[in-house]
Amino acid sequence: MDMDFLPDERPMEPVAVVRTDFPSKFGLPRQSGLVPSLRGTVVFAPKYRDPNALRGIEGYSHLWLVWKFSESARGDWSPTVRPPRLGGNTAMGVFATRSPFRPNPIGLSCVRLDSVEYGTDEGTLLHISGIDMMDGTPVYDIKPYVPHADCHPEAAGGFADAVRDYALQVVVPEACMALIPPDKREALIGVLAQDPRPGYRRGDGRQFGIRFAGMDVRFTVEDGVLTVREVVPESP
């Protein structure tokens, strides 16, 4: 039986953006929470800077962010995608994955709320960690994470369970480490351990690079070991 879909009479608009150390999407963790030390800040749009909208939020340790894959939109949708964690060669149903290439480019992330900063020139700021979003990502809604309703320890993880512990060993030579700000080292190493390479390019021995916190970090991977080859500060 055909369903009649009512037109959306209230088009959505972003309530905030997220500021992070990633100016582009390459290298982002593929899920929130994989790199706990990766931090960001939620900055509200002027229309939504009333501090009353956040009353009581300090009582929660984690939040759900509903956001847009602003750099992954496609004109047409595909019923299957090829997850990088499966090597980029295995097709899975789009609704059985968290691929950014979806009929509607909507992302969902669970992040830690580290602190709430009131009274800034940009209104109230939410400092968060465990992010998986690039700088400037539009946020459509924020909801509290409620453990008794949202946590299901008995849940099955599908094909994702088979690769959840995947990580590379990361080697950063002393000369390269000296070029990385101390407060960014843990997060960067965590990002690299998640293997930023596209699934279809693994094994070709080439050098890759990610832009992170004002740096171009170049690396190679061989036999499960990622080695940082060069750290180049980006021009301001």
CSV table of C-alpha atoms in Angstrom, one decimal:
chain,number,residue,atom,x,y,z
A,1,MET,CA,0.0,0.0,0.0
A,2,ASP,CA,1.4,3.3,-1.0
A,3,MET,CA,2.0,5.9,1.7
A,4,ASP,CA,1.3,9.6,1.3
A,5,PHE,CA,4.2,11.6,2.6
A,6,LEU,CA,3.2,15.0,3.9
A,7,PRO,CA,5.4,17.9,2.8
A,8,ASP,CA,7.8,19.3,5.4
A,9,GLU,CA,6.3,22.6,6.4
A,10,ARG,CA,9.1,23.4,8.9
A,11,PRO,CA,12.4,23.2,7.0
A,12,MET,CA,15.3,22.4,9.4
A,13,GLU,CA,18.1,24.9,10.0
A,14,PRO,CA,21.3,24.5,11.9
A,15,VAL,CA,21.3,25.6,15.6
A,16,ALA,CA,25.1,25.5,15.9
A,17,VAL,CA,28.4,24.6,14.3
A,18,VAL,CA,31.2,22.5,15.7
A,19,ARG,CA,34.7,23.8,15.7
A,20,THR,CA,37.4,21.1,15.5
A,21,ASP,CA,41.1,20.7,14.4
A,22,PHE,CA,40.0,19.1,11.1
A,23,PRO,CA,39.7,21.6,8.2
A,24,SER,CA,38.8,18.8,5.9
A,25,LYS,CA,37.1,15.4,6.3
A,26,PHE,CA,40.1,13.1,5.4
A,27,GLY,CA,41.5,11.6,8.6
A,28,LEU,CA,38.4,12.0,10.7
A,29,PRO,CA,37.5,9.0,13.0
A,30,ARG,CA,34.8,7.0,11.4
A,31,GLN,CA,32.8,6.9,14.6
A,32,SER,CA,32.4,9.2,17.6
A,33,GLY,CA,34.2,8.1,20.8
A,34,LEU,CA,37.0,6.2,19.0
A,35,VAL,CA,39.5,8.9,20.0
A,36,PRO,CA,38.4,10.2,23.4
A,37,SER,CA,41.1,13.0,23.4
A,38,LEU,CA,39.8,14.5,20.2
A,39,ARG,CA,38.1,17.8,21.2
A,40,GLY,CA,35.8,20.3,19.7
A,41,THR,CA,33.5,23.2,20.7
A,42,VAL,CA,29.8,23.7,19.9
A,43,VAL,CA,29.1,27.3,18.9
A,44,PHE,CA,25.5,28.3,18.7
A,45,ALA,CA,23.9,30.4,16.0
A,46,PRO,CA,22.9,33.9,17.3
A,47,LYS,CA,19.2,32.9,17.1
A,48,TYR,CA,19.8,30.0,19.6
A,49,ARG,CA,22.2,31.7,22.1
A,50,ASP,CA,19.6,32.0,24.9
A,51,PRO,CA,21.3,30.3,27.9
A,52,ASN,CA,17.9,29.1,29.1
A,53,ALA,CA,18.0,26.6,26.2
A,54,LEU,CA,20.8,24.8,28.0
A,55,ARG,CA,19.4,24.9,31.5
A,56,GLY,CA,20.3,21.6,33.2
A,57,ILE,CA,22.7,20.4,30.6
A,58,GLU,CA,25.6,20.2,33.0
A,59,GLY,CA,23.9,17.3,34.7
A,60,TYR,CA,24.7,15.1,31.7
A,61,SER,CA,28.1,13.6,30.9
A,62,HIS,CA,27.4,12.8,27.2
A,63,LEU,CA,25.3,14.3,24.5
A,64,TRP,CA,23.8,13.2,21.1
A,65,LEU,CA,24.6,15.6,18.3
A,66,VAL,CA,22.4,15.5,15.1
A,67,TRP,CA,24.4,17.0,12.3
A,68,LYS,CA,24.9,17.2,8.5
A,69,PHE,CA,27.5,15.5,6.4
A,70,SER,CA,28.1,18.8,4.7
A,71,GLU,CA,31.0,17.6,2.6
A,72,SER,CA,29.5,14.2,1.6
A,73,ALA,CA,26.3,15.1,-0.1
A,74,ARG,CA,25.4,13.3,-3.4
A,75,GLY,CA,22.9,14.0,-6.0
A,76,ASP,CA,21.7,10.4,-6.2
A,77,TRP,CA,21.6,7.7,-3.4
A,78,SER,CA,22.9,4.2,-3.7
A,79,PRO,CA,21.3,1.2,-1.8
A,80,THR,CA,24.8,-0.2,-1.1
A,81,VAL,CA,28.1,1.3,0.2
A,82,ARG,CA,31.6,-0.2,0.7
A,83,PRO,CA,32.7,0.4,4.3
A,84,PRO,CA,36.4,1.2,4.7
A,85,ARG,CA,36.7,-1.2,7.7
A,86,LEU,CA,35.9,-4.1,5.4
A,87,GLY,CA,38.6,-3.1,3.0
A,88,GLY,CA,36.5,-1.0,0.7
A,89,ASN,CA,35.6,-4.0,-1.4
A,90,THR,CA,32.6,-5.5,0.3
A,91,ALA,CA,29.1,-4.0,-0.4
A,92,MET,CA,26.7,-3.6,2.5
A,93,GLY,CA,23.3,-2.0,2.6
A,94,VAL,CA,23.4,1.7,3.3
A,95,PHE,CA,21.0,1.4,6.2
A,96,ALA,CA,23.2,-1.3,7.7
A,97,THR,CA,26.1,1.1,7.9
A,98,ARG,CA,27.1,4.5,9.1
A,99,SER,CA,28.4,5.7,5.8
A,100,PRO,CA,28.2,9.4,5.1
A,101,PHE,CA,26.8,8.7,1.7
A,102,ARG,CA,23.1,8.4,2.5
A,103,PRO,CA,19.7,9.5,1.1
A,104,ASN,CA,19.7,12.3,3.6
A,105,PRO,CA,23.2,13.4,4.7
A,106,ILE,CA,22.5,13.2,8.5
A,107,GLY,CA,25.0,12.2,11.1
A,108,LEU,CA,24.5,11.1,14.7
A,109,SER,CA,27.3,11.3,17.3
A,110,CYS,CA,27.6,10.6,21.0
A,111,VAL,CA,30.2,12.9,22.5
A,112,ARG,CA,31.4,13.7,26.0
A,113,LEU,CA,30.4,17.0,27.5
A,114,ASP,CA,33.6,18.3,29.1
A,115,SER,CA,32.4,21.7,30.2
A,116,VAL,CA,29.9,24.6,29.6
A,117,GLU,CA,31.4,28.0,29.2
A,118,TYR,CA,29.0,30.9,29.8
A,119,GLY,CA,29.3,34.6,28.9
A,120,THR,CA,31.6,34.6,25.9
A,121,ASP,CA,31.3,36.9,22.9
A,122,GLU,CA,29.7,34.0,21.1
A,123,GLY,CA,27.3,33.1,23.8
A,124,THR,CA,27.4,29.8,25.7
A,125,LEU,CA,29.9,27.3,24.4
A,126,LEU,CA,29.8,23.5,24.9
A,127,HIS,CA,33.3,21.9,25.0
A,128,ILE,CA,33.1,18.3,23.9
A,129,SER,CA,35.4,15.4,23.2
A,130,GLY,CA,35.3,12.1,21.3
A,131,ILE,CA,34.3,14.0,18.2
A,132,ASP,CA,34.2,12.7,14.6
A,133,MET,CA,33.3,16.0,12.8
A,134,MET,CA,35.2,18.4,10.7
A,135,ASP,CA,35.5,22.1,11.5
A,136,GLY,CA,32.3,24.1,10.7
A,137,THR,CA,30.0,21.0,10.7
A,138,PRO,CA,26.4,22.2,11.0
A,139,VAL,CA,24.5,20.9,14.0
A,140,TYR,CA,20.7,20.5,13.8
A,141,ASP,CA,19.9,19.3,17.3
A,142,ILE,CA,21.4,18.4,20.6
A,143,LYS,CA,19.9,15.8,23.0
A,144,PRO,CA,21.2,14.4,26.3
A,145,TYR,CA,22.5,10.9,26.4
A,146,VAL,CA,20.4,9.0,28.9
A,147,PRO,CA,22.2,5.8,30.1
A,148,HIS,CA,19.2,3.8,31.2
A,149,ALA,CA,17.5,4.3,27.9
A,150,ASP,CA,20.4,4.6,25.4
A,151,CYS,CA,22.8,2.0,26.7
A,152,HIS,CA,22.2,-1.6,25.6
A,153,PRO,CA,25.2,-3.8,26.6
A,154,GLU,CA,23.5,-6.9,25.1
A,155,ALA,CA,23.2,-5.3,21.7
A,156,ALA,CA,24.7,-7.1,18.6
A,157,GLY,CA,27.1,-5.0,16.5
A,158,GLY,CA,26.7,-6.7,13.2
A,159,PHE,CA,29.8,-6.8,11.0
A,160,ALA,CA,31.2,-3.9,13.0
A,161,ASP,CA,32.0,-6.2,15.9
A,162,ALA,CA,34.5,-8.1,13.8
A,163,VAL,CA,36.7,-4.9,13.3
A,164,ARG,CA,36.0,-2.9,16.4
A,165,ASP,CA,39.5,-3.6,17.9
A,166,TYR,CA,41.3,-2.7,14.7
A,167,ALA,CA,44.2,-0.3,15.2
A,168,LEU,CA,47.6,0.5,13.8
A,169,GLN,CA,50.8,0.8,15.8
A,170,VAL,CA,51.9,4.5,15.4
A,171,VAL,CA,55.6,5.5,15.3
A,172,VAL,CA,56.5,9.2,15.5
A,173,PRO,CA,60.2,10.0,15.2
A,174,GLU,CA,61.5,12.4,17.7
A,175,ALA,CA,62.1,15.1,15.1
A,176,CYS,CA,58.5,15.0,14.0
A,177,MET,CA,57.2,14.8,17.6
A,178,ALA,CA,59.0,18.0,18.4
A,179,LEU,CA,56.9,19.8,15.7
A,180,ILE,CA,53.5,18.7,17.2
A,181,PRO,CA,52.1,20.8,20.0
A,182,PRO,CA,52.1,18.8,23.3
A,183,ASP,CA,48.4,19.3,23.8
A,184,LYS,CA,47.6,17.8,20.3
A,185,ARG,CA,49.9,14.7,20.4
A,186,GLU,CA,47.5,12.3,22.1
A,187,ALA,CA,44.6,13.2,19.8
A,188,LEU,CA,46.8,13.0,16.7
A,189,ILE,CA,48.2,9.6,17.6
A,190,GLY,CA,44.7,8.3,18.3
A,191,VAL,CA,43.5,9.5,14.9
A,192,LEU,CA,46.4,7.9,13.1
A,193,ALA,CA,45.9,4.6,15.0
A,194,GLN,CA,42.4,4.4,13.5
A,195,ASP,CA,44.0,4.2,10.0
A,196,PRO,CA,42.8,7.2,8.0
A,197,ARG,CA,43.5,5.6,4.6
A,198,PRO,CA,40.7,4.8,2.2
A,199,GLY,CA,40.0,1.1,2.3
A,200,TYR,CA,40.7,0.7,-1.4
A,201,ARG,CA,44.2,2.3,-1.1
A,202,ARG,CA,45.5,0.1,1.7
A,203,GLY,CA,48.5,-1.9,0.7
A,204,ASP,CA,49.7,0.2,-2.2
A,205,GLY,CA,52.7,1.6,-0.1
A,206,ARG,CA,52.0,5.3,-1.0
A,207,GLN,CA,52.5,8.2,1.4
A,208,PHE,CA,49.3,9.8,2.8
A,209,GLY,CA,48.8,13.1,4.6
A,210,ILE,CA,46.1,14.5,6.9
A,211,ARG,CA,45.5,18.2,7.9
A,212,PHE,CA,45.1,18.5,11.6
A,213,ALA,CA,45.5,21.5,14.0
A,214,GLY,CA,47.4,23.6,11.5
A,215,MET,CA,49.7,20.8,10.4
A,216,ASP,CA,50.1,18.6,7.4
A,217,VAL,CA,51.0,15.2,8.8
A,218,ARG,CA,52.5,12.8,6.2
A,219,PHE,CA,52.8,9.1,6.9
A,220,THR,CA,53.2,5.6,5.4
A,221,VAL,CA,51.9,2.3,6.6
A,222,GLU,CA,53.6,-1.1,6.3
A,223,ASP,CA,52.8,-4.4,8.1
A,224,GLY,CA,50.4,-2.8,10.5
A,225,VAL,CA,52.8,0.0,11.5
A,226,LEU,CA,52.1,3.6,10.7
A,227,THR,CA,55.2,5.8,10.6
A,228,VAL,CA,55.0,9.6,10.5
A,229,ARG,CA,57.4,10.8,7.9
A,230,GLU,CA,57.0,14.6,8.0
A,231,VAL,CA,55.1,17.3,9.9
A,232,VAL,CA,54.7,20.5,7.9
A,233,PRO,CA,53.1,23.6,9.6
A,234,GLU,CA,50.5,25.0,7.3
A,235,SER,CA,50.6,28.7,6.3
A,236,PRO,CA,48.3,30.9,8.3
